[in-house]
Amino acid sequence: DAKTTQPNSMESNEEEPVHLPCNHSTISGTDYIHWYRQLPSQGPEYVIHGLTSNVNNRMASLAIAEDRKSSTLILHRATLRDAAVYYCILSHTGNQFYFGTGTSLTVIP
Amino acid sequence: EPEVTQTPSHQVTQMGQEVILRCVPISNHLYFYWYRQILGQKVEFLVSFYNNEISEKSEIFDDQFSVERPDGSNFTLKIRSTKLEDSAMYFCACRGYEQYFGPGTRLTVT
């Protein structure tokens, strides 16, 4: 599966929007973009996924660049409970996921 | 909301002993996975399981590891002879719309 690049860490103020970027310049046409997050001492948790079009769900929005070489996870209003490591993962099967180091999000009260 | 459960939450074992980690996936899911996360490191894929057989495995998943779905609900990971370096969090996952992970079992090998 293609590699993704994410910043090691980001900070956000509580109740402000957060944009978490992910670069995936070697993405193939059939790769889905998946976002998971891992809260401290917990298992990874599904956030959102998409293929080409922007996606919204109750947790977040996913903005996918037109050339699909990058994407951005948007948390519309960060809360303290959103402090976690966020992983951007590419997979065309939805099966084995290869996690990178992700972005550690700190939310400042 | 249905969830994946794992038992035990923490297992301590001596080097060379066998351990079995147990998972109860979400009931109508058909794909099952094990991952591990050594403290402070990345989550690593171990194995995927579908239709009662292994569909993919990583190079970590050597002959010391085995998986089984002994009945319609449980999914187990067995480590035959544990080593110190097997100490990690082990996460079970299953797939419906997306992969859903359990809370993990912390394995400590002494």
PDB file of C-alpha atoms in Angstrom:
ATOM      1  CA  ASP A   1       0.000   0.000   0.000  1.00  0.00           C
ATOM      2  CA  ALA A   2       1.146   3.533  -0.764  1.00  0.00           C
ATOM      3  CA  LYS A   3       2.863   5.642   1.883  1.00  0.00           C
ATOM      4  CA  THR A   4       1.347   8.637   3.647  1.00  0.00           C
ATOM      5  CA  THR A   5       3.083  11.611   5.254  1.00  0.00           C
ATOM      6  CA  GLN A   6       1.617  13.495   8.189  1.00  0.00           C
ATOM      7  CA  PRO A   7       2.994  16.126  10.572  1.00  0.00           C
ATOM      8  CA  ASN A   8       4.178  14.602  13.836  1.00  0.00           C
ATOM      9  CA  SER A   9       2.126  16.927  15.990  1.00  0.00           C
ATOM     10  CA  MET A  10      -0.379  19.766  15.887  1.00  0.00           C
ATOM     11  CA  GLU A  11      -2.097  21.952  18.426  1.00  0.00           C
ATOM     12  CA  SER A  12      -5.525  23.491  18.406  1.00  0.00           C
ATOM     13  CA  ASN A  13      -7.539  25.635  20.739  1.00  0.00           C
ATOM     14  CA  GLU A  14     -10.700  24.148  22.106  1.00  0.00           C
ATOM     15  CA  GLU A  15     -13.837  24.874  20.065  1.00  0.00           C
ATOM     16  CA  GLU A  16     -11.840  25.943  17.018  1.00  0.00           C
ATOM     17  CA  PRO A  17     -11.655  24.009  13.745  1.00  0.00           C
ATOM     18  CA  VAL A  18      -8.691  21.735  13.132  1.00  0.00           C
ATOM     19  CA  HIS A  19      -7.310  20.792   9.743  1.00  0.00           C
ATOM     20  CA  LEU A  20      -5.104  17.715   9.780  1.00  0.00           C
ATOM     21  CA  PRO A  21      -3.194  17.255   6.512  1.00  0.00           C
ATOM     22  CA  CYS A  22      -2.008  14.074   4.863  1.00  0.00           C
ATOM     23  CA  ASN A  23       0.131  13.721   1.758  1.00  0.00           C
ATOM     24  CA  HIS A  24      -0.110  10.592  -0.355  1.00  0.00           C
ATOM     25  CA  SER A  25       1.535  11.410  -3.647  1.00  0.00           C
ATOM     26  CA  THR A  26       1.863   7.739  -4.728  1.00  0.00           C
ATOM     27  CA  ILE A  27      -1.800   6.906  -4.180  1.00  0.00           C
ATOM     28  CA  SER A  28      -3.260   4.528  -6.762  1.00  0.00           C
ATOM     29  CA  GLY A  29      -6.626   4.938  -8.416  1.00  0.00           C
ATOM     30  CA  THR A  30      -8.262   2.270  -6.292  1.00  0.00           C
ATOM     31  CA  ASP A  31      -6.866   3.323  -2.911  1.00  0.00           C
ATOM     32  CA  TYR A  32      -9.380   4.559  -0.379  1.00  0.00           C
ATOM     33  CA  ILE A  33      -8.233   7.160   2.144  1.00  0.00           C
ATOM     34  CA  HIS A  34      -9.056   6.093   5.685  1.00  0.00           C
ATOM     35  CA  TRP A  35      -8.705   8.129   8.856  1.00  0.00           C
ATOM     36  CA  TYR A  36      -8.507   6.575  12.269  1.00  0.00           C
ATOM     37  CA  ARG A  37      -7.649   8.031  15.619  1.00  0.00           C
ATOM     38  CA  GLN A  38      -6.236   6.518  18.771  1.00  0.00           C
ATOM     39  CA  LEU A  39      -7.072   8.046  22.110  1.00  0.00           C
ATOM     40  CA  PRO A  40      -4.629   7.369  24.939  1.00  0.00           C
ATOM     41  CA  SER A  41      -4.682   3.726  26.079  1.00  0.00           C
ATOM     42  CA  GLN A  42      -7.386   2.766  23.590  1.00  0.00           C
ATOM     43  CA  GLY A  43      -7.634   0.911  20.304  1.00  0.00           C
ATOM     44  CA  PRO A  44      -7.812   2.779  17.008  1.00  0.00           C
ATOM     45  CA  GLU A  45     -11.210   4.253  16.239  1.00  0.00           C
ATOM     46  CA  TYR A  46     -12.711   4.811  12.787  1.00  0.00           C
ATOM     47  CA  VAL A  47     -13.208   8.460  11.884  1.00  0.00           C
ATOM     48  CA  ILE A  48     -13.997   8.701   8.183  1.00  0.00           C
ATOM     49  CA  HIS A  49     -12.982   7.416   4.764  1.00  0.00           C
ATOM     50  CA  GLY A  50     -13.380   8.412   1.138  1.00  0.00           C
ATOM     51  CA  LEU A  51     -12.262   7.731  -2.412  1.00  0.00           C
ATOM     52  CA  THR A  52     -12.594  10.871  -4.532  1.00  0.00           C
ATOM     53  CA  SER A  53     -15.355  13.112  -3.268  1.00  0.00           C
ATOM     54  CA  ASN A  54     -15.374  15.060  -0.042  1.00  0.00           C
ATOM     55  CA  VAL A  55     -17.155  13.226   2.773  1.00  0.00           C
ATOM     56  CA  ASN A  56     -18.943  14.339   5.897  1.00  0.00           C
ATOM     57  CA  ASN A  57     -20.099  12.404   8.910  1.00  0.00           C
ATOM     58  CA  ARG A  58     -21.010  13.219  12.481  1.00  0.00           C
ATOM     59  CA  MET A  59     -17.395  13.152  13.597  1.00  0.00           C
ATOM     60  CA  ALA A  60     -15.547  14.993  10.868  1.00  0.00           C
ATOM     61  CA  SER A  61     -15.202  16.002   7.236  1.00  0.00           C
ATOM     62  CA  LEU A  62     -12.706  14.692   4.731  1.00  0.00           C
ATOM     63  CA  ALA A  63     -11.526  16.987   1.973  1.00  0.00           C
ATOM     64  CA  ILE A  64      -9.735  15.189  -0.874  1.00  0.00           C
ATOM     65  CA  ALA A  65      -7.625  17.104  -3.360  1.00  0.00           C
ATOM     66  CA  GLU A  66      -8.684  16.876  -6.972  1.00  0.00           C
ATOM     67  CA  ASP A  67      -5.503  14.959  -7.920  1.00  0.00           C
ATOM     68  CA  ARG A  68      -5.971  12.794  -4.784  1.00  0.00           C
ATOM     69  CA  LYS A  69      -2.372  13.320  -3.759  1.00  0.00           C
ATOM     70  CA  SER A  70      -3.375  14.878  -0.485  1.00  0.00           C
ATOM     71  CA  SER A  71      -6.310  15.020   1.872  1.00  0.00           C
ATOM     72  CA  THR A  72      -7.341  16.933   4.962  1.00  0.00           C
ATOM     73  CA  LEU A  73      -9.310  15.745   7.940  1.00  0.00           C
ATOM     74  CA  ILE A  74     -11.403  18.553   9.370  1.00  0.00           C
ATOM     75  CA  LEU A  75     -12.700  18.569  12.914  1.00  0.00           C
ATOM     76  CA  HIS A  76     -15.178  21.405  12.962  1.00  0.00           C
ATOM     77  CA  ARG A  77     -14.951  22.255  16.669  1.00  0.00           C
ATOM     78  CA  ALA A  78     -12.155  20.615  18.596  1.00  0.00           C
ATOM     79  CA  THR A  79     -12.972  19.392  22.076  1.00  0.00           C
ATOM     80  CA  LEU A  80     -10.636  18.063  24.731  1.00  0.00           C
ATOM     81  CA  ARG A  81     -11.917  14.567  23.882  1.00  0.00           C
ATOM     82  CA  ASP A  82     -10.461  14.957  20.380  1.00  0.00           C
ATOM     83  CA  ALA A  83      -6.909  14.880  21.724  1.00  0.00           C
ATOM     84  CA  ALA A  84      -5.508  11.758  20.074  1.00  0.00           C
ATOM     85  CA  VAL A  85      -3.133  10.448  17.444  1.00  0.00           C
ATOM     86  CA  TYR A  86      -4.742  10.692  13.999  1.00  0.00           C
ATOM     87  CA  TYR A  87      -3.737   8.253  11.292  1.00  0.00           C
ATOM     88  CA  CYS A  88      -4.209   8.618   7.570  1.00  0.00           C
ATOM     89  CA  ILE A  89      -4.110   5.181   5.886  1.00  0.00           C
ATOM     90  CA  LEU A  90      -4.432   4.114   2.260  1.00  0.00           C
ATOM     91  CA  SER A  91      -5.956   0.783   1.359  1.00  0.00           C
ATOM     92  CA  HIS A  92      -7.664  -0.526  -1.748  1.00  0.00           C
ATOM     93  CA  THR A  93      -9.030  -3.622  -0.068  1.00  0.00           C
ATOM     94  CA  GLY A  94     -10.090  -2.266   3.296  1.00  0.00           C
ATOM     95  CA  ASN A  95      -8.188  -5.178   4.764  1.00  0.00           C
ATOM     96  CA  GLN A  96      -4.780  -5.022   6.416  1.00  0.00           C
ATOM     97  CA  PHE A  97      -3.996  -1.460   7.396  1.00  0.00           C
ATOM     98  CA  TYR A  98      -0.437  -0.223   7.631  1.00  0.00           C
ATOM     99  CA  PHE A  99      -0.341   2.515  10.222  1.00  0.00           C
ATOM    100  CA  GLY A 100       2.268   5.250  10.147  1.00  0.00           C
ATOM    101  CA  THR A 101       3.237   7.383  13.104  1.00  0.00           C
ATOM    102  CA  GLY A 102       0.257   9.700  12.658  1.00  0.00           C
ATOM    103  CA  THR A 103      -0.312  13.230  13.937  1.00  0.00           C
ATOM    104  CA  SER A 104      -0.577  13.757  17.672  1.00  0.00           C
ATOM    105  CA  LEU A 105      -3.253  16.398  18.227  1.00  0.00           C
ATOM    106  CA  THR A 106      -3.148  18.474  21.389  1.00  0.00           C
ATOM    107  CA  VAL A 107      -6.255  20.480  22.239  1.00  0.00           C
ATOM    108  CA  ILE A 108      -5.635  23.501  24.401  1.00  0.00           C
ATOM    109  CA  PRO A 109      -8.454  24.527  26.755  1.00  0.00           C
TER     110      PRO A 109
ATOM    111  CA  GLU B   1     -23.769   0.318  19.419  1.00  0.00           C
ATOM    112  CA  PRO B   2     -22.112  -3.091  18.861  1.00  0.00           C
ATOM    113  CA  GLU B   3     -18.492  -3.292  19.893  1.00  0.00           C
ATOM    114  CA  VAL B   4     -15.503  -5.597  19.814  1.00  0.00           C
ATOM    115  CA  THR B   5     -14.512  -7.037  23.171  1.00  0.00           C
ATOM    116  CA  GLN B   6     -11.201  -8.557  24.175  1.00  0.00           C
ATOM    117  CA  THR B   7     -10.145 -10.642  27.146  1.00  0.00           C
ATOM    118  CA  PRO B   8      -8.143 -10.472  29.248  1.00  0.00           C
ATOM    119  CA  SER B   9      -7.381  -6.782  29.438  1.00  0.00           C
ATOM    120  CA  HIS B  10      -3.918  -7.551  30.826  1.00  0.00           C
ATOM    121  CA  GLN B  11      -1.989 -10.805  30.700  1.00  0.00           C
ATOM    122  CA  VAL B  12       1.328 -11.419  32.384  1.00  0.00           C
ATOM    123  CA  THR B  13       3.225 -14.515  31.375  1.00  0.00           C
ATOM    124  CA  GLN B  14       6.675 -15.964  31.642  1.00  0.00           C
ATOM    125  CA  MET B  15       8.959 -16.298  28.666  1.00  0.00           C
ATOM    126  CA  GLY B  16       8.397 -19.596  26.871  1.00  0.00           C
ATOM    127  CA  GLN B  17       4.788 -19.972  27.990  1.00  0.00           C
ATOM    128  CA  GLU B  18       1.838 -20.185  25.645  1.00  0.00           C
ATOM    129  CA  VAL B  19      -0.820 -17.481  25.720  1.00  0.00           C
ATOM    130  CA  ILE B  20      -4.212 -17.225  24.090  1.00  0.00           C
ATOM    131  CA  LEU B  21      -5.759 -13.826  23.556  1.00  0.00           C
ATOM    132  CA  ARG B  22      -9.482 -13.784  23.004  1.00  0.00           C
ATOM    133  CA  CYS B  23     -11.738 -11.509  21.013  1.00  0.00           C
ATOM    134  CA  VAL B  24     -15.454 -11.384  20.416  1.00  0.00           C
ATOM    135  CA  PRO B  25     -16.002  -9.514  17.139  1.00  0.00           C
ATOM    136  CA  ILE B  26     -19.188  -7.751  16.094  1.00  0.00           C
ATOM    137  CA  SER B  27     -21.643 -10.502  15.248  1.00  0.00           C
ATOM    138  CA  ASN B  28     -22.353 -10.014  11.539  1.00  0.00           C
ATOM    139  CA  HIS B  29     -18.811  -9.113  10.521  1.00  0.00           C
ATOM    140  CA  LEU B  30     -16.922 -11.567   8.349  1.00  0.00           C
ATOM    141  CA  TYR B  31     -13.353 -10.255   8.270  1.00  0.00           C
ATOM    142  CA  PHE B  32     -11.174 -10.428  11.357  1.00  0.00           C
ATOM    143  CA  TYR B  33      -7.755  -9.033  12.153  1.00  0.00           C
ATOM    144  CA  TRP B  34      -5.044  -8.918  14.784  1.00  0.00           C
ATOM    145  CA  TYR B  35      -2.686  -6.012  15.209  1.00  0.00           C
ATOM    146  CA  ARG B  36      -0.102  -5.262  17.832  1.00  0.00           C
ATOM    147  CA  GLN B  37       1.453  -2.107  19.224  1.00  0.00           C
ATOM    148  CA  ILE B  38       4.696  -2.225  21.129  1.00  0.00           C
ATOM    149  CA  LEU B  39       4.824   0.567  23.721  1.00  0.00           C
ATOM    150  CA  GLY B  40       5.581   3.891  22.055  1.00  0.00           C
ATOM    151  CA  GLN B  41       5.602   2.415  18.542  1.00  0.00           C
ATOM    152  CA  LYS B  42       3.280   2.112  15.557  1.00  0.00           C
ATOM    153  CA  VAL B  43       0.268  -0.149  15.299  1.00  0.00           C
ATOM    154  CA  GLU B  44       1.434  -3.153  13.255  1.00  0.00           C
ATOM    155  CA  PHE B  45      -0.697  -5.509  11.192  1.00  0.00           C
ATOM    156  CA  LEU B  46      -0.298  -9.185  12.091  1.00  0.00           C
ATOM    157  CA  VAL B  47      -2.943 -11.219  10.286  1.00  0.00           C
ATOM    158  CA  SER B  48      -6.306 -11.130   8.557  1.00  0.00           C
ATOM    159  CA  PHE B  49      -8.808 -13.984   8.632  1.00  0.00           C
ATOM    160  CA  TYR B  50     -11.780 -14.641   6.408  1.00  0.00           C
ATOM    161  CA  ASN B  51     -13.934 -17.677   5.737  1.00  0.00           C
ATOM    162  CA  ASN B  52     -12.110 -19.684   8.395  1.00  0.00           C
ATOM    163  CA  GLU B  53      -8.675 -19.193   6.956  1.00  0.00           C
ATOM    164  CA  ILE B  54      -5.824 -16.726   7.000  1.00  0.00           C
ATOM    165  CA  SER B  55      -6.078 -14.351   4.045  1.00  0.00           C
ATOM    166  CA  GLU B  56      -3.003 -12.209   4.700  1.00  0.00           C
ATOM    167  CA  LYS B  57      -0.224 -12.178   7.254  1.00  0.00           C
ATOM    168  CA  SER B  58       2.765  -9.982   7.942  1.00  0.00           C
ATOM    169  CA  GLU B  59       6.333 -11.117   8.467  1.00  0.00           C
ATOM    170  CA  ILE B  60       5.798 -10.645  12.189  1.00  0.00           C
ATOM    171  CA  PHE B  61       3.233 -13.458  12.144  1.00  0.00           C
ATOM    172  CA  ASP B  62       5.669 -16.373  12.192  1.00  0.00           C
ATOM    173  CA  ASP B  63       5.198 -19.985  13.240  1.00  0.00           C
ATOM    174  CA  GLN B  64       4.882 -18.972  16.886  1.00  0.00           C
ATOM    175  CA  PHE B  65       1.539 -17.342  16.131  1.00  0.00           C
ATOM    176  CA  SER B  66      -1.743 -18.924  15.175  1.00  0.00           C
ATOM    177  CA  VAL B  67      -5.337 -17.763  14.904  1.00  0.00           C
ATOM    178  CA  GLU B  68      -8.567 -19.631  15.228  1.00  0.00           C
ATOM    179  CA  ARG B  69     -12.286 -19.073  15.209  1.00  0.00           C
ATOM    180  CA  PRO B  70     -13.248 -21.988  17.456  1.00  0.00           C
ATOM    181  CA  ASP B  71     -16.954 -21.204  17.436  1.00  0.00           C
ATOM    182  CA  GLY B  72     -19.300 -18.700  15.867  1.00  0.00           C
ATOM    183  CA  SER B  73     -18.375 -15.875  18.172  1.00  0.00           C
ATOM    184  CA  ASN B  74     -14.776 -16.015  19.407  1.00  0.00           C
ATOM    185  CA  PHE B  75     -11.603 -15.200  17.505  1.00  0.00           C
ATOM    186  CA  THR B  76      -8.330 -16.103  19.185  1.00  0.00           C
ATOM    187  CA  LEU B  77      -4.645 -15.367  18.787  1.00  0.00           C
ATOM    188  CA  LYS B  78      -2.256 -17.931  20.219  1.00  0.00           C
ATOM    189  CA  ILE B  79       1.408 -17.309  20.827  1.00  0.00           C
ATOM    190  CA  ARG B  80       3.019 -20.692  21.292  1.00  0.00           C
ATOM    191  CA  SER B  81       6.217 -19.804  23.141  1.00  0.00           C
ATOM    192  CA  THR B  82       6.324 -16.187  24.214  1.00  0.00           C
ATOM    193  CA  LYS B  83       9.453 -14.062  23.996  1.00  0.00           C
ATOM    194  CA  LEU B  84      10.252 -10.845  25.810  1.00  0.00           C
ATOM    195  CA  GLU B  85       9.770  -8.933  22.561  1.00  0.00           C
ATOM    196  CA  ASP B  86       6.177 -10.142  22.300  1.00  0.00           C
ATOM    197  CA  SER B  87       5.270  -7.697  25.078  1.00  0.00           C
ATOM    198  CA  ALA B  88       2.810  -5.310  23.470  1.00  0.00           C
ATOM    199  CA  MET B  89      -0.828  -4.289  23.195  1.00  0.00           C
ATOM    200  CA  TYR B  90      -2.703  -6.682  20.938  1.00  0.00           C
ATOM    201  CA  PHE B  91      -5.764  -5.358  19.158  1.00  0.00           C
ATOM    202  CA  CYS B  92      -8.446  -7.426  17.516  1.00  0.00           C
ATOM    203  CA  ALA B  93     -10.471  -5.826  14.734  1.00  0.00           C
ATOM    204  CA  CYS B  94     -13.321  -6.818  12.473  1.00  0.00           C
ATOM    205  CA  ARG B  95     -14.757  -5.286   9.334  1.00  0.00           C
ATOM    206  CA  GLY B  96     -18.218  -4.364   8.310  1.00  0.00           C
ATOM    207  CA  TYR B  97     -18.413  -0.906   6.801  1.00  0.00           C
ATOM    208  CA  GLU B  98     -14.979  -0.165   8.207  1.00  0.00           C
ATOM    209  CA  GLN B  99     -12.587  -1.807  10.617  1.00  0.00           C
ATOM    210  CA  TYR B 100     -13.671  -1.683  14.241  1.00  0.00           C
ATOM    211  CA  PHE B 101     -11.032  -2.267  16.885  1.00  0.00           C
ATOM    212  CA  GLY B 102     -11.289  -3.726  20.345  1.00  0.00           C
ATOM    213  CA  PRO B 103      -9.813  -2.109  23.435  1.00  0.00           C
ATOM    214  CA  GLY B 104      -6.770  -4.359  23.360  1.00  0.00           C
ATOM    215  CA  THR B 105      -5.006  -6.867  25.582  1.00  0.00           C
ATOM    216  CA  ARG B 106      -1.792  -5.755  27.189  1.00  0.00           C
ATOM    217  CA  LEU B 107       0.621  -8.693  27.112  1.00  0.00           C
ATOM    218  CA  THR B 108       3.615  -8.530  29.413  1.00  0.00           C
ATOM    219  CA  VAL B 109       6.247 -11.247  29.032  1.00  0.00           C
ATOM    220  CA  THR B 110       8.689 -11.505  31.925  1.00  0.00           C
TER     221      THR B 110
END
